[in-house]
């Protein structure tokens, strides 16, 4: 019975994300950051970044994967499916209506102006989510350099996402191994 309560709560939250979040997956991640990391404190910023990283690297839509992973983390497969269904339900209804009335919306200057304003409002939401995720994501200082290098490689040298993920994994292993050994040596010398 406890799983049903979790699923119902998650359905309401993800349905709300689906209704009121514009701008795609990253703006939903921003809403998840505010609710689950800052308000409810059910996960850390680093855990949300991990879920987002895995969701982004899997086939399919990033936010669908993130919703499934978060729901699974909270209550298993059933809750994961509930999160995905709840999140896609509002956009599916809205898109069905827009498709049906497409010519009316397309030619209406008020609707087009409103969409321009929505796009302008989404940018700061996405930037804030990214900044908040980066703040709590890295345990060690070289991780910031690794992130900056990956950003530069992607933006300026068009390195593929797969190559960046592999380089990030290797870099993360090396950085964490170095710092964990360093901290281990410190702890060993303290014990002596």
C-alpha angles and dihedrals in degrees: 000000000000090000090056091054091050091046092050092049091047091047090056093047097046092042087056091049088052092049102044107028119091126181103055133265100338094058089051088052087052090054090047089051092054095045106035102028104031105026109027096021091211092140136017126245089250091053091051090049090050091050090047092048092051091043091051094049095051124083116266131039114337096225094046088054092046092050091050093047093048093047091047090050092052101041114352133257095325093056090046091055091046091054093051094046093046092049097049097042098078096046090046091055092044093048091049090054093044091049091050093049096031098130092051092050095042094056097040110101092200093058092046091049091049091051090052089054092048091053090051092050094050097062096069091045091055093044092051091050091050093048093048092048093049092048094060099028105078125067096184131045097236088063088073089055090048090051092048091049092050090048091051093046091051097042102039106023100033093231110178121257091239092056091047092051091050092047089047092052092050092044091048092051092049094046095046092044091052095048095042091052090046091050090044091055090049091051091047093052090047091053092052 
